[in-house]
């Protein structure tokens, strides 16, 4: 119920713009092997293309910035759809489903007033699309018990 409530709250906050896709799956056991394979399985199940070795792993603070930007605005235009503080609160609720030690992946830097850095501190330039939309961006999170994603597609 908490996941459904969060998605309803995000949809209500973003009622004046395109919806975001949020998806969560319980893994049932500690994931083994490459977490990008889990990321690929989740996005493929949701109708997107997997990225394999092209996923960009980012620290939690960068994942939070990306998710906040997805909730607060649009990818193609610098419109504020949700007030920044409200978007940050919704982001905290989303990330709250994932404990310390979770891993965060994105498809790159699509838009936003901030830089995206990977785990070793290198700036990420550009993105690889998961969809047919001109712009798509999001975060996939993998923890010991759960995989989740929040994703946006936009067209100018």
PDB file of N, CA and C in Angstrom, residues 10 26 95 102 155:
ATOM      1  N   UNK A  10       2.617  11.030  -6.388  1.00  0.00           N
ATOM      2  CA  UNK A  10       3.435  11.579  -7.477  1.00  0.00           C
ATOM      3  C   UNK A  10       2.543  11.949  -8.662  1.00  0.00           C
ATOM      4  N   UNK A  26       9.951  -7.244  -5.400  1.00  0.00           N
ATOM      5  CA  UNK A  26      10.693  -7.916  -4.337  1.00  0.00           C
ATOM      6  C   UNK A  26      11.574  -8.968  -4.998  1.00  0.00           C
ATOM      7  N   UNK A  95      13.170   6.813  -2.231  1.00  0.00           N
ATOM      8  CA  UNK A  95      14.464   6.246  -1.831  1.00  0.00           C
ATOM      9  C   UNK A  95      14.394   5.555  -0.478  1.00  0.00           C
ATOM     10  N   UNK A 102      22.200   0.003  -0.893  1.00  0.00           N
ATOM     11  CA  UNK A 102      21.556  -0.150  -2.200  1.00  0.00           C
ATOM     12  C   UNK A 102      22.454   0.458  -3.271  1.00  0.00           C
ATOM     13  N   UNK A 155       8.843  14.413 -24.847  1.00  0.00           N
ATOM     14  CA  UNK A 155       9.062  14.824 -26.231  1.00  0.00           C
ATOM     15  C   UNK A 155       8.776  16.314 -26.333  1.00  0.00           C
TER      16      UNK A 155
END
